[in-house]
Amino acid sequence: VVEEYSEVARHYRIKETVGSGGFAKVKRAVHLPTGEIVAIKIMDKAALGSDLPRVKTEIEAMKNLHHHHICRLYQVIETSRKIFMILEYCSGGELFDYIVQRDRLSEGESRTFFRQIVSAVAYMHNLGYAHRDLKPENLLIDDEQNLKLIDFGLCAKPKGGMSDHLYTCCGSPAYAAPELIAGKSYMGSEADLWSMGVLLYALLNGFLPFDDDNIGMLYRKIKAGKYDTPDWLSPDSLILLKQLLQVDPKRRITVDKLLNHSWITNDIGVPVEWHSKHQMSVLDEDVVTEMSVHRKVSRETMKAELEKWNYDYLTAAYFLLLKKKTSGRPVRLQILYFYYQSLYGPP
Ligand SMILES: Cn1cc(Br)cc1C(=O)Nc1[nH]nc2c1CN(C(=O)N[C@H](CN1CCCC1)c1ccccc1)C21CC1
């Protein structure tokens, strides 16, 4: 087992499990060179079986998605038997649990969260990606109450761009669009907007618009597109829900129309900003300095190495040092002594 974890153990101190799903589990860990907390998604290749392509899909998508409301991928380690994805850690857990604990959210809090979801989805759609599994379980809360979108195993980047139709039926039934469960060809972006309608309904009400223990009944309810409208919903909320939960995908609102929708800008006044705050093309000078000094190579050599974006320990160190800098912590790599101390405990 040590062999399996050797590459990971060299740079990370693995802590407790924070989540376990079908073919994977997620553990909290410390990135030893920076001291930053990360999440490590561990998958057993044999157990993955036919699901292995989903993991490759997720990894390739996350390598291209750099956004403050999308969970960041730092490093990928593949051994003979396992795949380790080193990801951003969110200490607030899933939005799903947050809603359940509060019964339902106020319109103001729903708006704050929904704007962040719109920002992430607008960014994805403008890059040509559809998520296809939007639900509160796939939205994590970080230590600054920001939402981070996760689980890109089902996302699609149609070859012919966002106008291309998709066929594979996927995602969670309660959040699936009518055209998707009807088995017709559908547009990933349009299906995402439906799921966002179900998500907004769940935020505002604390329960789902379409629900039934019998899958056949559930599908009938989704295709009918009829849902309860509790009296705490404001007229503006009802208008937006109606525009999102449109059974006809061609009449459904698009994410670009959402950016400055009156419900979205209400009380806030400004449209949703979807562009990424992270500039990948320009390397941060302070981080390059710290890393080139620490590894005793020239800045040019370090820059050339970093610009390969191998998602190896250099990529992880770069992103985590940058995260330290943006969080106002010192841009320092642990010097070897402290490094081994954190590795083997105090002398
Ligand atoms: C639940 N929780 C409580 C605290 Br405190 C922190 C967390 C927590 O999960 N934090 C966290 N930070 N970063 C991550 C996580 C969880 N996490 C996840 O990727 N979590 C997903 C959750 N999916 C939602 C529907 C099915 C599974 C997961 C995927 C496969 C196996 C287990 C979990 C990442 C790695 C991106």
Short mmCIF file of N, CA and C and ligand atoms in Angstrom, two decimals, residues 16-28 37-43 54 58 62 71-72 85-94 96-97 133 135-142 148-152 172, ligand 1:
data_model
loop_
_atom_site.label_atom_id
_atom_site.label_comp_id
_atom_site.label_asym_id
_atom_site.label_seq_id
_atom_site.Cartn_x
_atom_site.Cartn_y
_atom_site.Cartn_z
N GLU A 16 -8.56 12.92 7.33
CA GLU A 16 -9.80 12.13 7.37
C GLU A 16 -10.56 12.15 6.04
N THR A 17 -11.43 11.16 5.88
CA THR A 17 -12.32 11.10 4.71
C THR A 17 -13.45 12.10 4.90
N VAL A 18 -13.73 12.91 3.85
CA VAL A 18 -14.83 13.88 3.94
C VAL A 18 -16.00 13.49 3.04
N GLY A 19 -15.77 12.50 2.18
CA GLY A 19 -16.88 12.08 1.31
C GLY A 19 -16.54 10.76 0.65
N SER A 20 -17.56 9.92 0.46
CA SER A 20 -17.29 8.71 -0.32
C SER A 20 -18.49 8.43 -1.21
N GLY A 21 -18.20 8.24 -2.48
CA GLY A 21 -19.27 8.00 -3.45
C GLY A 21 -19.05 6.64 -4.09
N GLY A 22 -19.70 6.38 -5.17
CA GLY A 22 -19.62 5.06 -5.81
C GLY A 22 -18.22 4.53 -5.95
N PHE A 23 -17.46 5.17 -6.85
CA PHE A 23 -16.14 4.59 -7.17
C PHE A 23 -15.01 5.48 -6.68
N ALA A 24 -15.30 6.35 -5.74
CA ALA A 24 -14.23 7.25 -5.29
C ALA A 24 -14.46 7.63 -3.83
N LYS A 25 -13.36 8.12 -3.21
CA LYS A 25 -13.55 8.73 -1.89
C LYS A 25 -12.70 9.99 -1.84
N VAL A 26 -13.09 10.92 -1.00
CA VAL A 26 -12.40 12.21 -0.90
C VAL A 26 -11.88 12.36 0.51
N LYS A 27 -10.58 12.66 0.59
CA LYS A 27 -9.96 12.87 1.91
C LYS A 27 -9.39 14.28 2.01
N ARG A 28 -9.43 14.82 3.23
CA ARG A 28 -8.78 16.11 3.47
C ARG A 28 -7.29 15.82 3.59
N ILE A 37 -4.38 23.45 2.93
CA ILE A 37 -5.29 22.30 3.01
C ILE A 37 -5.83 22.01 1.61
N VAL A 38 -5.88 20.76 1.23
CA VAL A 38 -6.45 20.35 -0.07
C VAL A 38 -7.40 19.18 0.14
N ALA A 39 -8.13 18.83 -0.92
CA ALA A 39 -8.97 17.63 -0.91
C ALA A 39 -8.39 16.68 -1.94
N ILE A 40 -8.27 15.41 -1.59
CA ILE A 40 -7.72 14.43 -2.54
C ILE A 40 -8.82 13.42 -2.88
N LYS A 41 -9.18 13.39 -4.15
CA LYS A 41 -10.20 12.44 -4.63
C LYS A 41 -9.44 11.21 -5.11
N ILE A 42 -9.70 10.07 -4.44
CA ILE A 42 -8.94 8.84 -4.69
C ILE A 42 -9.82 7.83 -5.39
N MET A 43 -9.36 7.37 -6.56
CA MET A 43 -10.16 6.40 -7.31
C MET A 43 -9.32 5.16 -7.60
N ARG A 54 -15.06 8.52 -17.66
CA ARG A 54 -15.66 9.67 -16.97
C ARG A 54 -14.60 10.44 -16.18
N GLU A 58 -13.45 14.26 -16.68
CA GLU A 58 -13.43 15.24 -15.59
C GLU A 58 -12.07 15.92 -15.51
N MET A 62 -11.45 19.87 -16.15
CA MET A 62 -11.00 20.73 -15.02
C MET A 62 -9.67 21.41 -15.32
N CYS A 71 -14.42 24.52 -8.59
CA CYS A 71 -13.41 23.89 -7.73
C CYS A 71 -12.13 23.68 -8.53
N ARG A 72 -10.99 24.12 -8.00
CA ARG A 72 -9.73 24.10 -8.74
C ARG A 72 -9.03 22.75 -8.67
N MET A 85 -6.78 12.80 -7.59
CA MET A 85 -6.99 14.19 -8.05
C MET A 85 -6.86 15.10 -6.83
N ILE A 86 -5.86 16.00 -6.89
CA ILE A 86 -5.68 16.95 -5.79
C ILE A 86 -6.50 18.19 -6.12
N LEU A 87 -7.49 18.48 -5.28
CA LEU A 87 -8.47 19.52 -5.59
C LEU A 87 -8.58 20.55 -4.48
N GLU A 88 -9.23 21.66 -4.78
CA GLU A 88 -9.47 22.72 -3.80
C GLU A 88 -10.33 22.17 -2.66
N TYR A 89 -9.99 22.54 -1.43
CA TYR A 89 -10.76 22.08 -0.27
C TYR A 89 -11.79 23.13 0.11
N CYS A 90 -13.03 22.70 0.34
CA CYS A 90 -14.11 23.61 0.75
C CYS A 90 -14.59 23.17 2.13
N SER A 91 -14.37 24.04 3.12
CA SER A 91 -14.64 23.65 4.52
C SER A 91 -16.11 23.76 4.90
N GLY A 92 -16.94 24.27 3.97
CA GLY A 92 -18.36 24.45 4.33
C GLY A 92 -19.24 23.29 3.88
N GLY A 93 -18.62 22.31 3.21
CA GLY A 93 -19.41 21.16 2.78
C GLY A 93 -20.34 21.47 1.62
N GLU A 94 -21.36 20.63 1.43
CA GLU A 94 -22.25 20.75 0.27
C GLU A 94 -23.39 21.73 0.50
N PHE A 96 -26.24 21.35 -0.53
CA PHE A 96 -27.39 20.50 -0.21
C PHE A 96 -27.61 20.47 1.31
N ASP A 97 -26.55 20.20 2.06
CA ASP A 97 -26.67 20.11 3.53
C ASP A 97 -27.00 21.48 4.13
N ASP A 133 -24.89 17.98 -14.77
CA ASP A 133 -25.28 17.33 -13.51
C ASP A 133 -25.37 18.37 -12.40
N LYS A 135 -26.65 20.25 -9.39
CA LYS A 135 -27.55 19.98 -8.26
C LYS A 135 -26.83 20.43 -6.99
N PRO A 136 -27.56 20.64 -5.87
CA PRO A 136 -26.94 21.21 -4.66
C PRO A 136 -25.82 20.33 -4.10
N GLU A 137 -25.86 19.03 -4.39
CA GLU A 137 -24.77 18.15 -3.92
C GLU A 137 -23.46 18.45 -4.64
N ASN A 138 -23.56 19.04 -5.83
CA ASN A 138 -22.35 19.34 -6.62
C ASN A 138 -21.91 20.78 -6.48
N LEU A 139 -22.40 21.45 -5.42
CA LEU A 139 -21.94 22.82 -5.16
C LEU A 139 -21.45 22.87 -3.73
N LEU A 140 -20.15 23.15 -3.57
CA LEU A 140 -19.53 23.19 -2.24
C LEU A 140 -19.38 24.63 -1.78
N ILE A 141 -19.33 24.81 -0.45
CA ILE A 141 -19.19 26.14 0.14
C ILE A 141 -17.78 26.24 0.73
N ASP A 142 -17.04 27.31 0.36
CA ASP A 142 -15.66 27.41 0.92
C ASP A 142 -15.68 28.26 2.19
N LYS A 148 -18.47 26.59 -4.99
CA LYS A 148 -17.51 26.02 -5.95
C LYS A 148 -18.18 24.82 -6.61
N LEU A 149 -18.25 24.83 -7.93
CA LEU A 149 -18.89 23.75 -8.67
C LEU A 149 -17.93 22.57 -8.79
N ILE A 150 -18.47 21.35 -8.57
CA ILE A 150 -17.63 20.14 -8.65
C ILE A 150 -18.29 19.07 -9.51
N ASP A 151 -17.62 17.90 -9.60
CA ASP A 151 -18.13 16.71 -10.30
C ASP A 151 -18.38 16.97 -11.78
N PHE A 152 -17.30 17.00 -12.58
CA PHE A 152 -17.38 17.25 -14.03
C PHE A 152 -17.29 15.95 -14.82
N SER A 172 -28.88 13.54 -12.63
CA SER A 172 -29.81 13.03 -11.62
C SER A 172 -31.24 13.29 -12.08
C1 LIG B 1 -18.74 17.32 3.07
N1 LIG B 1 -17.72 18.19 3.64
C2 LIG B 1 -17.77 18.63 4.91
C3 LIG B 1 -16.68 19.40 5.09
BR1 LIG B 1 -16.29 20.22 6.67
C4 LIG B 1 -15.94 19.45 3.94
C5 LIG B 1 -16.63 18.68 3.05
C6 LIG B 1 -16.21 18.43 1.67
O1 LIG B 1 -16.74 17.55 1.05
N2 LIG B 1 -15.21 19.22 1.18
C7 LIG B 1 -14.64 19.12 -0.09
N3 LIG B 1 -13.67 19.99 -0.48
N4 LIG B 1 -13.28 19.68 -1.75
C8 LIG B 1 -14.01 18.62 -2.15
C9 LIG B 1 -14.86 18.25 -1.14
C10 LIG B 1 -15.70 17.13 -1.59
N5 LIG B 1 -15.30 16.94 -3.01
C11 LIG B 1 -15.99 16.11 -3.87
O2 LIG B 1 -15.58 15.90 -5.01
N6 LIG B 1 -17.16 15.56 -3.40
C12 LIG B 1 -17.98 14.72 -4.28
C13 LIG B 1 -19.43 14.86 -3.84
N7 LIG B 1 -20.35 14.34 -4.90
C14 LIG B 1 -21.66 14.97 -4.78
C15 LIG B 1 -22.64 13.95 -5.32
C16 LIG B 1 -21.95 12.64 -5.30
C17 LIG B 1 -20.54 12.89 -4.76
C18 LIG B 1 -17.52 13.29 -4.21
C19 LIG B 1 -17.25 12.63 -5.40
C20 LIG B 1 -16.84 11.31 -5.36
C21 LIG B 1 -16.71 10.65 -4.13
C22 LIG B 1 -16.99 11.34 -2.94
C23 LIG B 1 -17.41 12.66 -2.97
C24 LIG B 1 -14.16 17.78 -3.33
C25 LIG B 1 -13.02 17.29 -4.08
C26 LIG B 1 -13.87 18.31 -4.65
#
